[in-house]
CSV table of C-alpha atoms in Angstrom, one decimal:
chain,number,residue,atom,x,y,z
A,1,MET,CA,-72.9,36.2,8.2
A,2,LEU,CA,-72.0,32.6,7.8
A,3,PRO,CA,-71.7,32.9,4.0
A,4,HIS,CA,-69.2,35.7,4.5
A,5,LEU,CA,-67.3,33.6,7.0
A,6,GLY,CA,-67.2,30.7,4.7
A,7,ALA,CA,-65.9,32.8,1.9
A,8,ALA,CA,-63.2,34.3,4.1
A,9,THR,CA,-62.2,30.8,5.2
A,10,SER,CA,-62.0,29.6,1.7
A,11,ALA,CA,-59.9,32.6,0.7
A,12,LEU,CA,-57.5,32.0,3.7
A,13,TYR,CA,-57.3,28.4,2.7
A,14,ILE,CA,-56.4,29.2,-0.9
A,15,LEU,CA,-53.8,31.8,0.4
A,16,TRP,CA,-52.3,29.2,2.7
A,17,ILE,CA,-52.0,26.6,-0.1
A,18,SER,CA,-50.5,29.2,-2.4
A,19,MET,CA,-47.9,30.2,0.3
A,20,ALA,CA,-47.1,26.6,0.9
A,21,GLN,CA,-46.6,26.0,-2.8
A,22,VAL,CA,-44.3,29.1,-2.9
A,23,ALA,CA,-42.4,27.9,0.1
A,24,GLY,CA,-42.2,24.4,-1.3
A,25,GLN,CA,-40.9,25.9,-4.5
A,26,ASP,CA,-38.3,28.0,-2.6
A,27,ASP,CA,-37.2,24.9,-0.6
A,28,ARG,CA,-36.8,22.9,-3.8
A,29,GLU,CA,-34.8,25.7,-5.4
A,30,LYS,CA,-32.6,25.9,-2.3
A,31,THR,CA,-32.2,22.1,-2.3
A,32,THR,CA,-31.3,22.1,-6.0
A,33,ALA,CA,-28.9,25.0,-5.5
A,34,LEU,CA,-27.3,23.2,-2.5
A,35,LYS,CA,-26.9,19.9,-4.5
A,36,ASP,CA,-25.3,21.9,-7.3
A,37,LEU,CA,-22.9,23.5,-4.9
A,38,LEU,CA,-22.0,20.2,-3.2
A,39,SER,CA,-21.5,18.6,-6.6
A,40,ARG,CA,-18.9,21.1,-7.4
A,41,ILE,CA,-17.0,20.8,-4.1
A,42,ASP,CA,-14.5,18.0,-4.0
A,43,LEU,CA,-14.6,16.9,-0.4
A,44,ASP,CA,-11.1,15.4,-0.7
A,45,GLU,CA,-9.8,18.7,-1.9
A,46,LEU,CA,-11.6,20.4,0.9
A,47,MET,CA,-9.8,18.2,3.4
A,48,LYS,CA,-6.5,19.3,1.8
A,49,LYS,CA,-7.0,22.9,2.6
A,50,ASP,CA,-4.1,24.5,4.5
A,51,GLU,CA,-2.2,21.1,4.2
A,52,PRO,CA,1.5,21.4,4.9
A,53,PRO,CA,3.9,20.3,2.1
A,54,PHE,CA,4.7,16.6,1.9
A,55,ILE,CA,8.3,17.2,2.9
A,56,PHE,CA,9.5,14.8,5.5
A,57,PRO,CA,12.8,13.8,7.2
A,58,LYS,CA,15.0,11.3,5.4
A,59,THR,CA,16.6,9.6,8.5
A,60,LEU,CA,15.4,8.4,11.9
A,61,GLU,CA,17.6,11.1,13.5
A,62,GLU,CA,15.9,13.8,11.5
A,63,PHE,CA,12.6,12.4,12.5
A,64,GLU,CA,13.9,12.6,16.1
A,65,TYR,CA,13.2,9.0,16.7
A,66,ALA,CA,15.5,6.0,17.5
A,67,PHE,CA,15.2,2.4,18.5
A,68,ASN,CA,16.2,1.8,22.2
A,69,GLU,CA,18.0,-1.2,23.7
A,70,HIS,CA,14.7,-3.1,23.7
A,71,GLY,CA,14.1,-2.5,20.0
A,72,GLN,CA,11.3,0.0,20.7
A,73,LEU,CA,10.9,3.1,18.6
A,74,ARG,CA,11.0,6.2,20.9
A,75,HIS,CA,11.3,9.9,20.5
A,76,ILE,CA,14.8,11.1,21.2
A,77,LYS,CA,13.8,14.0,23.4
A,78,THR,CA,10.6,12.8,25.2
A,79,GLY,CA,11.1,9.1,25.2
A,80,GLU,CA,7.5,8.7,24.0
A,81,PRO,CA,6.3,6.1,21.4
A,82,PHE,CA,5.5,7.2,17.9
A,83,VAL,CA,2.5,9.5,17.6
A,84,PHE,CA,0.5,9.1,14.3
A,85,ASN,CA,-1.6,12.3,14.7
A,86,ALA,CA,1.2,14.7,14.8
A,87,ARG,CA,-1.2,17.4,13.5
A,88,GLU,CA,-4.9,17.3,14.3
A,89,ASP,CA,-7.4,17.3,11.4
A,90,LEU,CA,-4.7,16.5,8.8
A,91,HIS,CA,-5.2,12.8,8.4
A,92,ARG,CA,-3.7,12.6,4.8
A,93,TRP,CA,-0.6,14.6,5.9
A,94,ASN,CA,-0.2,12.3,9.0
A,95,GLN,CA,-0.5,9.2,6.8
A,96,LYS,CA,2.1,10.5,4.4
A,97,ARG,CA,4.4,11.2,7.3
A,98,TYR,CA,3.8,7.7,8.6
A,99,GLU,CA,4.6,6.3,5.2
A,100,ALA,CA,7.8,8.3,5.0
A,101,LEU,CA,8.9,6.9,8.4
A,102,GLY,CA,8.0,3.4,7.2
A,103,GLU,CA,10.4,3.8,4.2
A,104,ILE,CA,13.2,4.8,6.6
A,105,ILE,CA,12.5,1.8,8.7
A,106,THR,CA,12.6,-0.5,5.7
A,107,GLU,CA,16.1,0.7,5.0
A,108,TYR,CA,16.9,0.3,8.7
A,109,VAL,CA,15.8,-3.3,8.7
A,110,TYR,CA,17.9,-4.0,5.5
A,111,GLU,CA,20.9,-2.7,7.4
A,112,LEU,CA,20.2,-5.0,10.4
A,113,LEU,CA,19.9,-8.0,8.1
A,114,GLU,CA,23.3,-7.2,6.6
A,115,LYS,CA,25.2,-6.1,9.7
A,116,ASP,CA,23.5,-8.0,12.6
A,117,CYS,CA,22.5,-11.1,10.8
A,118,ASN,CA,25.4,-11.3,8.3
A,119,LEU,CA,23.1,-11.8,5.3
A,120,THR,CA,24.0,-10.8,1.8
A,121,LYS,CA,21.8,-9.3,-0.9
A,122,GLU,CA,21.2,-11.3,-4.1
A,123,MET,CA,19.8,-9.3,-7.0
A,124,LEU,CA,16.8,-10.4,-9.1
A,125,PRO,CA,16.5,-11.3,-11.9
A,126,VAL,CA,19.8,-13.1,-11.8
A,127,ASP,CA,20.6,-11.9,-15.4
A,128,ALA,CA,19.3,-8.4,-15.0
A,129,THR,CA,20.8,-5.7,-17.3
A,130,GLU,CA,22.0,-2.4,-16.0
A,131,ASP,CA,19.0,-0.4,-17.2
A,132,GLU,CA,16.1,-2.6,-16.0
A,133,PRO,CA,14.4,-2.5,-12.6
A,134,THR,CA,15.5,-5.1,-10.1
A,135,SER,CA,14.5,-6.8,-6.8
A,136,PHE,CA,16.5,-8.8,-4.3
A,137,ILE,CA,16.5,-11.4,-1.6
A,138,TYR,CA,18.8,-12.0,1.4
A,139,LEU,CA,20.8,-15.1,1.9
A,140,SER,CA,22.9,-16.4,4.8
A,141,PRO,CA,26.5,-17.3,3.9
A,142,ASP,CA,25.6,-21.0,3.7
A,143,ALA,CA,22.1,-20.7,2.2
A,144,LEU,CA,23.0,-22.6,-0.9
A,145,SER,CA,25.8,-24.8,0.5
A,146,ASN,CA,24.3,-26.0,3.8
A,147,PRO,CA,23.8,-29.8,3.2
A,148,SER,CA,21.3,-30.3,6.0
A,149,LYS,CA,18.8,-27.6,6.6
A,150,LEU,CA,17.4,-24.4,4.9
A,151,LEU,CA,14.8,-22.1,6.3
A,152,VAL,CA,12.9,-20.0,3.7
A,153,LEU,CA,10.9,-17.0,5.1
A,154,ILE,CA,8.0,-15.5,3.0
A,155,GLN,CA,6.2,-12.5,4.3
A,156,GLY,CA,2.6,-11.3,3.7
A,157,SER,CA,1.4,-8.6,1.3
A,158,GLY,CA,1.5,-4.8,1.5
A,159,VAL,CA,4.3,-2.3,2.2
A,160,VAL,CA,6.5,-4.6,4.1
A,161,ARG,CA,9.8,-5.6,2.5
A,162,ALA,CA,12.5,-8.3,3.2
A,163,GLY,CA,13.0,-8.9,6.9
A,164,GLN,CA,9.6,-7.5,8.0
A,165,TRP,CA,6.4,-9.2,9.2
A,166,ALA,CA,4.4,-6.0,10.0
A,167,ARG,CA,5.4,-2.3,9.8
A,168,ARG,CA,2.8,-1.4,12.4
A,169,LEU,CA,4.3,-3.8,14.9
A,170,ILE,CA,7.8,-2.4,14.3
A,171,ILE,CA,6.6,1.1,14.9
A,172,ASN,CA,4.2,0.5,17.7
A,173,GLN,CA,5.7,-2.4,19.6
A,174,ASP,CA,9.3,-3.4,18.8
A,175,LEU,CA,11.7,-4.9,16.3
A,176,ASP,CA,11.3,-8.5,17.7
A,177,SER,CA,7.6,-8.4,17.1
A,178,GLY,CA,7.5,-6.9,13.6
A,179,THR,CA,10.7,-8.3,12.0
A,180,GLN,CA,11.9,-11.7,11.0
A,181,ILE,CA,15.3,-11.1,12.8
A,182,PRO,CA,14.5,-13.3,15.8
A,183,PHE,CA,13.7,-16.2,13.5
A,184,ILE,CA,16.8,-15.6,11.4
A,185,LYS,CA,19.1,-15.5,14.4
A,186,ARG,CA,17.7,-18.6,16.0
A,187,ALA,CA,17.7,-20.5,12.8
A,188,MET,CA,21.4,-19.7,12.1
A,189,LYS,CA,22.3,-20.5,15.7
A,190,GLU,CA,20.7,-24.0,15.2
A,191,GLY,CA,22.6,-24.7,12.0
A,192,TYR,CA,20.1,-23.6,9.3
A,193,GLY,CA,20.9,-21.8,6.1
A,194,VAL,CA,18.4,-18.9,5.7
A,195,MET,CA,16.7,-17.3,2.7
A,196,VAL,CA,14.7,-14.1,3.2
A,197,LEU,CA,12.3,-13.5,0.3
A,198,ASN,CA,11.1,-10.1,-0.8
A,199,PRO,CA,7.7,-10.8,-2.5
A,200,ASN,CA,6.3,-7.3,-2.4
A,201,LEU,CA,9.1,-5.5,-4.3
A,202,ASN,CA,7.5,-6.0,-7.7
A,203,TYR,CA,8.0,-2.8,-9.6
A,204,LEU,CA,9.9,0.4,-10.0
A,205,GLU,CA,7.8,3.5,-9.6
A,206,VAL,CA,8.8,6.5,-11.7
A,207,GLU,CA,7.3,9.9,-12.2
A,208,LYS,CA,5.3,10.5,-15.3
A,209,PRO,CA,6.6,13.3,-17.6
A,210,THR,CA,4.4,16.4,-17.5
A,211,LYS,CA,2.0,16.5,-20.4
A,212,SER,CA,1.5,19.8,-22.2
A,213,SER,CA,-2.1,20.8,-22.9
A,214,PRO,CA,-3.1,20.0,-26.5
A,215,SER,CA,-3.8,23.0,-28.7
A,216,HIS,CA,-7.2,23.3,-30.3
A,217,SER,CA,-7.4,22.9,-34.0
A,218,PRO,CA,-9.4,25.5,-36.0
A,219,ALA,CA,-12.1,22.9,-36.6
A,220,GLU,CA,-12.6,22.6,-32.8
A,221,VAL,CA,-13.1,26.4,-32.3
A,222,SER,CA,-16.7,27.5,-31.5
A,223,ASP,CA,-18.7,29.4,-34.1
A,224,GLU,CA,-19.3,32.2,-31.6
A,225,PRO,CA,-17.7,35.5,-32.3
A,226,ALA,CA,-14.2,35.6,-30.9
A,227,GLU,CA,-14.9,38.6,-28.6
A,228,LYS,CA,-18.0,37.0,-27.1
A,229,ARG,CA,-16.3,33.6,-26.7
A,230,GLU,CA,-13.2,35.2,-25.0
A,231,ARG,CA,-15.5,37.2,-22.6
A,232,LYS,CA,-17.5,34.1,-21.8
A,233,GLU,CA,-14.4,32.0,-21.1
A,234,GLU,CA,-12.9,34.7,-19.0
A,235,GLN,CA,-16.1,34.9,-16.9
A,236,GLU,CA,-16.2,31.1,-16.5
A,237,GLY,CA,-12.6,31.0,-15.6
A,238,LYS,CA,-13.0,33.7,-13.0
A,239,LYS,CA,-15.9,31.9,-11.4
A,240,LYS,CA,-14.1,28.6,-11.2
A,241,LYS,CA,-11.0,30.3,-9.8
A,242,GLU,CA,-13.0,32.1,-7.1
A,243,PHE,CA,-15.0,29.0,-6.2
A,244,TYR,CA,-12.1,26.6,-5.9
A,245,GLU,CA,-9.5,29.1,-4.6
A,246,LYS,CA,-10.6,28.4,-1.0
A,247,TYR,CA,-10.7,24.7,-1.4
A,248,ARG,CA,-7.9,24.0,-3.9
A,249,ASN,CA,-5.1,21.6,-3.2
A,250,PRO,CA,-2.0,23.7,-2.6
A,251,GLN,CA,0.3,20.8,-3.6
A,252,LYS,CA,-0.4,18.6,-6.5
A,253,GLU,CA,1.2,15.2,-6.1
A,254,ALA,CA,3.2,14.0,-9.1
A,255,GLU,CA,1.7,11.2,-11.2
A,256,THR,CA,3.7,8.0,-11.3
A,257,GLU,CA,3.8,4.8,-13.3
A,258,ARG,CA,5.0,1.4,-12.3
A,259,ILE,CA,7.5,-0.6,-14.3
A,260,PRO,CA,7.2,-4.3,-13.3
A,261,ILE,CA,10.3,-6.2,-12.4
A,262,ARG,CA,10.8,-9.1,-14.9
A,263,ASP,CA,9.6,-12.4,-13.6
A,264,ASN,CA,8.9,-10.8,-10.2
A,265,GLY,CA,5.8,-8.8,-10.9
A,266,SER,CA,3.8,-10.4,-8.1
A,267,SER,CA,4.3,-12.3,-4.9
A,268,GLU,CA,3.4,-15.5,-6.7
A,269,ASP,CA,5.9,-14.9,-9.5
A,270,HIS,CA,8.6,-13.9,-7.0
A,271,VAL,CA,8.2,-17.1,-4.9
A,272,LEU,CA,8.2,-19.2,-8.1
A,273,TYR,CA,11.3,-17.4,-9.4
A,274,VAL,CA,13.3,-17.8,-6.1
A,275,TRP,CA,12.4,-21.5,-6.0
A,276,ASP,CA,13.6,-22.1,-9.6
A,277,TYR,CA,16.9,-20.2,-9.2
A,278,PHE,CA,17.8,-20.6,-5.6
A,279,VAL,CA,15.8,-23.0,-3.4
A,280,SER,CA,15.7,-25.9,-5.9
A,281,LYS,CA,19.4,-25.5,-6.4
A,282,ALA,CA,20.3,-25.4,-2.7
A,283,ALA,CA,22.3,-28.3,-1.3
A,284,ALA,CA,20.0,-28.7,1.8
A,285,LYS,CA,18.2,-32.1,2.0
A,286,ASN,CA,15.5,-30.6,4.3
A,287,VAL,CA,13.8,-27.3,3.4
A,288,PHE,CA,11.6,-25.6,5.9
A,289,ILE,CA,9.1,-23.0,4.8
A,290,MET,CA,7.6,-20.3,7.0
A,291,ALA,CA,5.0,-18.2,5.2
A,292,HIS,CA,2.8,-15.4,6.7
A,293,SER,CA,-0.6,-14.2,5.3
A,294,TYR,CA,-0.4,-13.8,1.5
A,295,GLY,CA,2.9,-15.6,1.6
A,296,GLY,CA,0.9,-18.8,2.3
A,297,LEU,CA,-1.2,-18.2,-0.8
A,298,SER,CA,2.0,-17.7,-2.8
A,299,PHE,CA,3.5,-20.9,-1.4
A,300,VAL,CA,0.4,-22.9,-2.3
A,301,GLU,CA,0.6,-21.5,-5.9
A,302,LEU,CA,4.2,-22.7,-5.9
A,303,ILE,CA,3.1,-26.2,-5.0
A,304,ASN,CA,0.5,-26.1,-7.9
A,305,GLN,CA,3.3,-25.1,-10.3
A,306,ARG,CA,6.2,-27.3,-9.0
A,307,GLU,CA,4.3,-30.1,-7.1
A,308,LEU,CA,6.9,-32.9,-7.3
A,309,GLN,CA,9.9,-30.7,-6.7
A,310,VAL,CA,8.3,-29.1,-3.6
A,311,LYS,CA,7.1,-32.4,-2.2
A,312,ASN,CA,10.6,-33.9,-2.6
A,313,LYS,CA,12.5,-31.0,-1.1
A,314,VAL,CA,10.3,-29.4,1.6
A,315,CYS,CA,9.9,-31.4,4.8
A,316,ALA,CA,7.9,-29.0,6.9
A,317,VAL,CA,5.7,-25.9,6.4
A,318,ALA,CA,4.5,-23.3,8.9
A,319,LEU,CA,1.7,-21.1,7.7
A,320,THR,CA,0.8,-18.2,10.0
A,321,ASP,CA,-2.6,-16.5,9.4
A,322,SER,CA,-2.4,-17.7,5.8
A,323,SER,CA,-4.7,-16.4,3.2
A,324,HIS,CA,-4.4,-19.4,0.9
A,325,ASN,CA,-7.5,-21.3,-0.3
A,326,ILE,CA,-6.9,-24.8,-1.5
A,327,TRP,CA,-10.3,-24.9,-3.3
A,328,LEU,CA,-10.1,-21.6,-5.1
A,329,GLN,CA,-6.5,-22.3,-6.0
A,330,GLU,CA,-7.5,-25.7,-7.4
A,331,THR,CA,-5.1,-27.7,-5.2
A,332,SER,CA,-5.1,-31.4,-5.8
A,333,LYS,CA,-6.2,-33.9,-3.1
A,334,GLY,CA,-2.7,-35.3,-3.0
A,335,THR,CA,-1.3,-31.8,-2.3
A,336,GLN,CA,-3.8,-31.2,0.3
A,337,ASP,CA,-2.9,-34.4,2.1
A,338,TRP,CA,0.8,-33.5,1.8
A,339,MET,CA,0.3,-30.0,3.2
A,340,PHE,CA,-1.6,-31.5,6.2
A,341,GLN,CA,1.3,-33.8,7.0
A,342,ALA,CA,3.9,-31.0,6.3
A,343,GLN,CA,2.2,-28.6,8.7
A,344,ARG,CA,1.9,-31.3,11.3
A,345,GLY,CA,5.7,-31.7,11.1
A,346,THR,CA,6.2,-28.1,12.3
A,347,SER,CA,4.0,-28.5,15.5
């Protein structure tokens, strides 16, 4: 009986191995199919499903927000602070909404600089033609004529524009925390001329013209019979349409291109340009520089380019959370020593 039992056991063992191999093969096929499916799904597109159009208000009033007497952004009806997640599970839409609000706030701060601080806008380049992109800075009435003191404000990198330190602080805290306005008002009260730089306005963004699909030349046509090729293309097109229909992006964002502003295509270029055409020509005997974050790097680059001029005209420098690097920027030992003394002068 033992031989029969052994034979049965062997048969069961062989059957078990065969089943395991079949199961393993099925698993591999399923895994391969799953990978193929995932490779065809654009997760970014999946997240855009049922996304509302990127159409947002153009004014604070339309957003139903306003700055109160404390400079805090509050909802007109509820009095609550700004809420980023206006719609759950729609992060991209919420981010676009936040950016739209940020653009409105940029214009709002420009208005404050002109009306509350009595600053004037100076276009750049100074010899710009009518059909080229331009940037601008803000000057106090005596920025160029004040014989004693001039304060130059240089912001960090990013979306912030003239008069802003941080958009996030403006939206989530208040205007005094996120803008340069308190510094401007105090400086003017104490007899300083003021220049407000705009180092992040470096280009004009325009929409690219729509490109028409190129037609295929006869040489590019497949050798397959026309009827078979058309049927094949129709089937493939139907499959793609069915597959992507559920996950497609209902709104295709327009493609844009950036046209750089002459001599102001970067923060470093902007600071150098403003120095050459404004700061160096100002009457002030004492120039004070306040630079934040990337603005500090741009100022150090200015020293590298105009070392003697800067050392002769700038008497004190305040760098806040600066991202400069005197070694990577190849700053001379003499300049390093001068910066140490100039920063001590602001303490």
